[in-house]
Coordinates of C-alpha atoms and ligand atoms in Angstrom, one line a residue:
X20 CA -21.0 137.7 80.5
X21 CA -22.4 134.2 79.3
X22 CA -22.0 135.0 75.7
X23 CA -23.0 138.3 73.2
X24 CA -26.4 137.5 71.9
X25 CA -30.0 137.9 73.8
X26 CA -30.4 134.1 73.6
X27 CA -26.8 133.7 75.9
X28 CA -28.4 135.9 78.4
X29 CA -31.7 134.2 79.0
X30 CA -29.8 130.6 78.6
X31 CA -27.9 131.5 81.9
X32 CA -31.4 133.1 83.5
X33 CA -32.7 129.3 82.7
X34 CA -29.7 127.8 84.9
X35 CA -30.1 130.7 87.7
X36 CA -33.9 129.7 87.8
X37 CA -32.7 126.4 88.6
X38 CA -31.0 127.7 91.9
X39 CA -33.8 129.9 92.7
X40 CA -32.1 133.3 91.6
X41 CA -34.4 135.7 89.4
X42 CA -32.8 138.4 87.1
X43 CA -32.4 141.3 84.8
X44 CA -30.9 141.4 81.1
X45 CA -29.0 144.4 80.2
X46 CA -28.2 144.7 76.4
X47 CA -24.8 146.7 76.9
X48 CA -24.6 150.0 74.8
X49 CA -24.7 154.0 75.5
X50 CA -24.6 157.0 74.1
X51 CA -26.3 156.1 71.3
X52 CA -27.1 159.3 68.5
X53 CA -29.0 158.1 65.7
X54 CA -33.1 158.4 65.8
X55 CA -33.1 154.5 64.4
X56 CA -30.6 153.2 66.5
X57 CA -32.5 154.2 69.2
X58 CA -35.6 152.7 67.5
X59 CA -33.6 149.5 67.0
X60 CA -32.7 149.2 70.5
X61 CA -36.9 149.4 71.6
X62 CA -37.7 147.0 69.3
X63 CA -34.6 144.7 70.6
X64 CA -36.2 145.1 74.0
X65 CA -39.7 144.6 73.0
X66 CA -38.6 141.4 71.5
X67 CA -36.5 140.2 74.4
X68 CA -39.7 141.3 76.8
X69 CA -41.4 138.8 74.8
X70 CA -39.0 136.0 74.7
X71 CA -39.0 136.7 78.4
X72 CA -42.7 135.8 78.6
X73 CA -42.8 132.8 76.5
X74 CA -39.9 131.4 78.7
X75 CA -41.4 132.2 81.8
X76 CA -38.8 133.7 83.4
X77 CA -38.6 136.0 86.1
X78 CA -36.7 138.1 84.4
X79 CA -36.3 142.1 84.3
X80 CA -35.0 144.4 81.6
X81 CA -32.5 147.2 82.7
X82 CA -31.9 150.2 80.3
X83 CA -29.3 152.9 80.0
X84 CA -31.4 156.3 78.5
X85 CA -27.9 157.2 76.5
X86 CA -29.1 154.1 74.6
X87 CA -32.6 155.2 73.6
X88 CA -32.2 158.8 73.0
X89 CA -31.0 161.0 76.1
X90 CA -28.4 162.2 75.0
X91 CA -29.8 164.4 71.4
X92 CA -33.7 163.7 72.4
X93 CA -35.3 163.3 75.7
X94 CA -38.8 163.5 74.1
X95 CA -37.4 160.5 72.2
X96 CA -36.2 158.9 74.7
X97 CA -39.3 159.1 76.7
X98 CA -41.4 157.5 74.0
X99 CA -39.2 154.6 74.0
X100 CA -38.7 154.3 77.7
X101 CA -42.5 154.2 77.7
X102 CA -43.6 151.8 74.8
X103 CA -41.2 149.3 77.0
X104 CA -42.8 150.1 80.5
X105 CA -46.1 149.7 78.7
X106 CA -45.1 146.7 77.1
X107 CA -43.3 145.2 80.3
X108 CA -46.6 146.0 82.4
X109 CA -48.8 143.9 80.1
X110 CA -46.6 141.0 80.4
X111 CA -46.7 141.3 84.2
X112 CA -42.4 142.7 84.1
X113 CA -40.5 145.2 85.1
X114 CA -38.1 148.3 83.6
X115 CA -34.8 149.0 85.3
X116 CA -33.6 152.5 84.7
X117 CA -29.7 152.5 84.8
X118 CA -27.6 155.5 86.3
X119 CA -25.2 156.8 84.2
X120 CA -22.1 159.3 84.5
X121 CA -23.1 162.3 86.9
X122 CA -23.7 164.2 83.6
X123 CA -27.3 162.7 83.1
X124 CA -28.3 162.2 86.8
X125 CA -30.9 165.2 86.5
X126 CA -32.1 164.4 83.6
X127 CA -32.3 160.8 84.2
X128 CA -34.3 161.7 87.6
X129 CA -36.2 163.8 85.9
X130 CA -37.6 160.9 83.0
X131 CA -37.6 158.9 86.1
X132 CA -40.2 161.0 87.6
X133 CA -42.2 161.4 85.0
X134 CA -42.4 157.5 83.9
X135 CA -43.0 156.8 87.6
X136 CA -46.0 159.0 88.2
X137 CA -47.6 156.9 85.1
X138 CA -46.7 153.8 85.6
X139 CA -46.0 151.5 88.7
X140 CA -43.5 149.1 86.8
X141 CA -40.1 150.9 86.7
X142 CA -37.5 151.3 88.9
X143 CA -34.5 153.6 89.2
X144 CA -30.6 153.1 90.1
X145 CA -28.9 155.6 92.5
X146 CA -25.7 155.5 93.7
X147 CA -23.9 156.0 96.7
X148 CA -20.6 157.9 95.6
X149 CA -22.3 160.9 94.7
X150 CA -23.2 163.9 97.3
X151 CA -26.4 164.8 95.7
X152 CA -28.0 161.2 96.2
X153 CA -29.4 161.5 99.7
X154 CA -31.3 164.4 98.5
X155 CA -32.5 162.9 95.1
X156 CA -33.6 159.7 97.5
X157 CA -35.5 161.7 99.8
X158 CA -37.8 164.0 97.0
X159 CA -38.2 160.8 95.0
X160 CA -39.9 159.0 98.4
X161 CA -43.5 160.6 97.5
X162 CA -43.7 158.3 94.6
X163 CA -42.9 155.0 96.3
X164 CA -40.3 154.7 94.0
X165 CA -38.4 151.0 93.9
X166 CA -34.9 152.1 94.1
X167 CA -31.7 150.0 93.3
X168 CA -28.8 151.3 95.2
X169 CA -25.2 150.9 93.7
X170 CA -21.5 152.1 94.9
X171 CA -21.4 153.8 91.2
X172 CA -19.3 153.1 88.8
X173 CA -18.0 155.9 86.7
X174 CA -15.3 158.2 87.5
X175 CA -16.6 161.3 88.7
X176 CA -14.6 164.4 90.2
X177 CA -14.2 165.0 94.5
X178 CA -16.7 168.0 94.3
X179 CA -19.3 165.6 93.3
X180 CA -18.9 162.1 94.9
X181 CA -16.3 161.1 97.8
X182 CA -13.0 160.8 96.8
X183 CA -12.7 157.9 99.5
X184 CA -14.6 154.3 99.2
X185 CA -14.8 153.8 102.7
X186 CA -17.1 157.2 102.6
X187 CA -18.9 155.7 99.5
X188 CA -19.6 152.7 101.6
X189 CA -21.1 154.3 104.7
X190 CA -23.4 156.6 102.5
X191 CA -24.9 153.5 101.6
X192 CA -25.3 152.2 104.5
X193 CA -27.2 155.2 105.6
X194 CA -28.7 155.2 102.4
X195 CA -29.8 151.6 103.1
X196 CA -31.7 152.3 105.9
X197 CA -34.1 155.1 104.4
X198 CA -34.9 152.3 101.6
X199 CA -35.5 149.7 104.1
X200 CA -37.7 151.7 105.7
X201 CA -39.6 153.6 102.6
X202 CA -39.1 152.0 99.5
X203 CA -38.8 148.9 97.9
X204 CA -35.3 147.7 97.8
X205 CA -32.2 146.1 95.7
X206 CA -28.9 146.5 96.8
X207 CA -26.8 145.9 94.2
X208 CA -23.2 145.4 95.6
X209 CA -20.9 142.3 95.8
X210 CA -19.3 143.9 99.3
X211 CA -20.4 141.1 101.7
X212 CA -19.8 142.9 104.9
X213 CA -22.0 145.7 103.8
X214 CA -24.8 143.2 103.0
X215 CA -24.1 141.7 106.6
X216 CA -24.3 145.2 107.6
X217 CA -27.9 145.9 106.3
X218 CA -29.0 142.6 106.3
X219 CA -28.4 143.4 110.0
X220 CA -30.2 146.3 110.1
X221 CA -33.4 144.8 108.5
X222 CA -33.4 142.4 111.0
X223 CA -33.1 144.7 114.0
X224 CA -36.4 146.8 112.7
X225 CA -38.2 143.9 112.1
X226 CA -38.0 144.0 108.2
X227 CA -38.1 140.3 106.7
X228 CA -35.7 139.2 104.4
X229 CA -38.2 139.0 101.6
X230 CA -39.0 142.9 101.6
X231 CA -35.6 143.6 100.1
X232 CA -33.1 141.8 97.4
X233 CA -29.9 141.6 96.8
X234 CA -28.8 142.0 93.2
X235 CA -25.0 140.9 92.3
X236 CA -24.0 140.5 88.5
X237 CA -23.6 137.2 86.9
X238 CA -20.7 135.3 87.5
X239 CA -19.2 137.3 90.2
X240 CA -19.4 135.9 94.1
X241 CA -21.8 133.4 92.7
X242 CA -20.9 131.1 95.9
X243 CA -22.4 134.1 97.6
X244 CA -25.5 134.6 95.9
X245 CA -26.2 130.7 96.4
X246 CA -25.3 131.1 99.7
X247 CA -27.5 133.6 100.3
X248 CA -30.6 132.1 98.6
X249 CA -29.8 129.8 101.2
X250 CA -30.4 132.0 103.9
X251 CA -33.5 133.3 102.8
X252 CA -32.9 136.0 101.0
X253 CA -33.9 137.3 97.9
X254 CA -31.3 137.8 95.1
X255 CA -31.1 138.7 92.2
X256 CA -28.5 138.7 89.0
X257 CA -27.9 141.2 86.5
X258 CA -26.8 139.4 82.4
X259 CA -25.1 141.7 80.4
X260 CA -24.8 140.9 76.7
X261 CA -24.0 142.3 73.4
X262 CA -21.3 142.8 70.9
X263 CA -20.5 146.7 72.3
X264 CA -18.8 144.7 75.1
X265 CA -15.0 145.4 74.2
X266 CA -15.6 149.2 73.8
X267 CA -17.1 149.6 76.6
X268 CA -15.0 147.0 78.4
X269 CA -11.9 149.2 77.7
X270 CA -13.7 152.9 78.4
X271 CA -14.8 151.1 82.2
X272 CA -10.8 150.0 82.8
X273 CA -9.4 153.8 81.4
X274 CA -12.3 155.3 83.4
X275 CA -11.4 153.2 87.1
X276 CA -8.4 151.8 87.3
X277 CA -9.4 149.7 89.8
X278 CA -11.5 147.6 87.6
X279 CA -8.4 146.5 86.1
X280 CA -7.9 144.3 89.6
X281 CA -11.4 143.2 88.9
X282 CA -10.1 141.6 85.8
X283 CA -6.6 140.4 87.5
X284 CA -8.6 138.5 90.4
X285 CA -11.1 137.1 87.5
X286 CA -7.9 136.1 84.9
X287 CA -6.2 134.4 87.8
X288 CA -8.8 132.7 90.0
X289 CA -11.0 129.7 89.3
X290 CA -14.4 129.2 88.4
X291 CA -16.0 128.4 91.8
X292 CA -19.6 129.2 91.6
X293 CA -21.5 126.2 90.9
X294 CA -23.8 128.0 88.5
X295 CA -21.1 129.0 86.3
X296 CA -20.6 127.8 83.0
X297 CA -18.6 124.8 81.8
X298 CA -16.0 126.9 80.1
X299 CA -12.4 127.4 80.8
X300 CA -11.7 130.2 83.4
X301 CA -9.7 132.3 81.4
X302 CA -12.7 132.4 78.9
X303 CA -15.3 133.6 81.2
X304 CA -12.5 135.7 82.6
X305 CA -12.1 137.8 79.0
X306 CA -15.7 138.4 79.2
X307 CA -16.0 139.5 83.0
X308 CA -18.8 141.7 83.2
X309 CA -17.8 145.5 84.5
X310 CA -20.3 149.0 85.4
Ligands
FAD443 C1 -27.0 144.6 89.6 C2 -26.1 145.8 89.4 C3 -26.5 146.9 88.7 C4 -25.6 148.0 88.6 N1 -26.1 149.1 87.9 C5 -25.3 150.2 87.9 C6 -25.8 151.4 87.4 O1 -26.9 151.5 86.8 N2 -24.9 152.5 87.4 C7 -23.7 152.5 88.0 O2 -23.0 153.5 88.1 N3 -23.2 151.3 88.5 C8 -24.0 150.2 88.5 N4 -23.5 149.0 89.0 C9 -22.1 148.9 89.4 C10 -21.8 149.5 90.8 O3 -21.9 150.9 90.8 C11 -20.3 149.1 91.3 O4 -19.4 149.7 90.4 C12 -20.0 147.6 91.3 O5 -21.1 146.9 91.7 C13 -18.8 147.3 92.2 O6 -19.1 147.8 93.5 P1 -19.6 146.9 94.7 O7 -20.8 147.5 95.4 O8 -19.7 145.5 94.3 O9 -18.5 147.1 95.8 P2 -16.9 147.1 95.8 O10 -16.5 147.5 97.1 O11 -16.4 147.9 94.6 O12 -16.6 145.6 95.6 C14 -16.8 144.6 96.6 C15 -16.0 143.4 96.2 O13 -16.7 142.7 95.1 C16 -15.9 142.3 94.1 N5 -16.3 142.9 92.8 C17 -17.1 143.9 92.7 N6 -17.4 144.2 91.3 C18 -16.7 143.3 90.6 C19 -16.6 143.0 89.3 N7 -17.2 143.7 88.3 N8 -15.8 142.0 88.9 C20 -15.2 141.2 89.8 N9 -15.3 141.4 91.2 C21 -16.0 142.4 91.6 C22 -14.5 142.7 94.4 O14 -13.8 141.6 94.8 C23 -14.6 143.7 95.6 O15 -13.6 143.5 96.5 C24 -24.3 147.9 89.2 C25 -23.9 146.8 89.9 C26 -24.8 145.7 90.0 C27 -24.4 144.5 90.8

């Protein structure tokens, strides 16, 4: 994370414009189960939306639902979710729709839907570790959905998502290829071989490089994402920021252990993206962003 507040976030969106990389700000929050909090949080986005604009960033906004009402109101929650797709369409942006825990997948599919058949602005995260995925992927096609496609990152039990990450991993490589071929596509992963892999496969069915991105989160492979650029492709960077981060830092690390090597590699290595900020490693380090 580049720093707590909103203004942190589009800051470091200014320097990755700089190296050709577009993004998405994600204000870091869930569960959420007061009417006005959820109210705050819109209004928080609508604002941001509109600093967003008067910037001139390319520059999405991605939204957990637990945050604007899922969890106690889904009729709530839609009305929100829909004042900033409305909003985000009249400035000529886009709404990310976060996946959550396996608890809210139907119902997040199901807001999904129903934004989507209104609106062409919004996309939607599945991910890879979870059975029911393929499935979901293939009744959401009708709607010419844009689809981000994560590993997951919550800890969910073996009769609903492999048990083994090298499973997780070939899903979404098979999962890759239906969105290459029917919808419009961001792969968000930091696993370069698997990039290679569908980058690959693009190639071989004649699907340029600018028909999909690649969407990594700030600060982590950053050589990579520059490297990338490079090459052609399209990338993309997800800023997280916000004051929930320690909670929610410490609920990821209890939730997946193996985040906690995330942190270890990030404490003990050096800065060595050149976009990253001028601040001692172990600073950034504390901050390391984790889904
Ligand atoms: C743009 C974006 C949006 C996301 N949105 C969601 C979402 O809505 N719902 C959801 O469940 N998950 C989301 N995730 C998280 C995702 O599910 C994975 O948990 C996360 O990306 C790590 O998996 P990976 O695909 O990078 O592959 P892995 O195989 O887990 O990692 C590949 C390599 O990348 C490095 N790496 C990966 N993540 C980190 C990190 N945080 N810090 C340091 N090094 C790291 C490691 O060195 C690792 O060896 C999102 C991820 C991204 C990039």
């Amino acid at each position: 994370m580049p720093g707590e507040e909103i203004k942190d976030a589009l800051d470091a969106a200014e320097q990755l414009r700089r190296h050709g990389i577009p993004t998405v700000v994600t204000h870091l929050g869930e569960n959420v189960s007061d009417t006005s909090e959820t109210e705050r949080v819109t209004r928080h986005y609508l604002e941001v939306l509109e600093q967003i604009r008067a910037r001139r960033l390319d520059t999405h906004i991605s939204v957990k639902l637990t945050e604007i009402g899922l969890d106690f109101d889904p009729e709530l929650c839609y009305a929100n979710l829909k004042s900033l797709i409305e909003k985000a369409a009249k400035l000529g942006n886009f709404v990310w729709i976060d996946m959550e825990g396996s608890s809210y997948t139907t119902a997040t599919l199901e807001m999904f839907r129903r934004v989507r058949s209104e609106f062409p602005d919004v996309g939607l995260c599945l991910q890879s570790y979870l059975y029911r995925t393929e499935e979901d992927l293939n009744q959401l096609l009708p709607l010419s959905p844009a689809i981000r496609l994560v590993k997951g990152a919550y800890a969910e039990p073996p009769n609903l998502a492999f048990p083994k990450k090298q499973d997780t991993d070939e899903n979404y490589f098979k999962l890759a290829g239906t969105l290459l071929q029917k919808a419009t596509a961001a792969f968000a992963t930091h696993d370069e071989a698997l990039v290679h892999r569908i980058a690959n496969e693009a190639d071989s069915g004649a699907i340029s490089k600018d028909k999909f991105e690649v969407q990594m989160l700030y600060g982590i492979r950053s050589k990579e994402q520059l490297r990338l650029v490079s090459k052609g492709f399209r990338v993309r960077v997800l800023i997280s920021y916000g004051t929930y981060w320690f909670p929610w830092y410490m609920r990821r690390l209890a939730e997946r252990p193996a985040n906690i090597l995330f942190v270890l590699r990030n404490l003990f290595s050096k800065a060595s993206g050149s976009y990253k900020p001028a601040r001692p490693a172990f600073a950034s380090a504390s901050l390391v962003t984790l889904r």
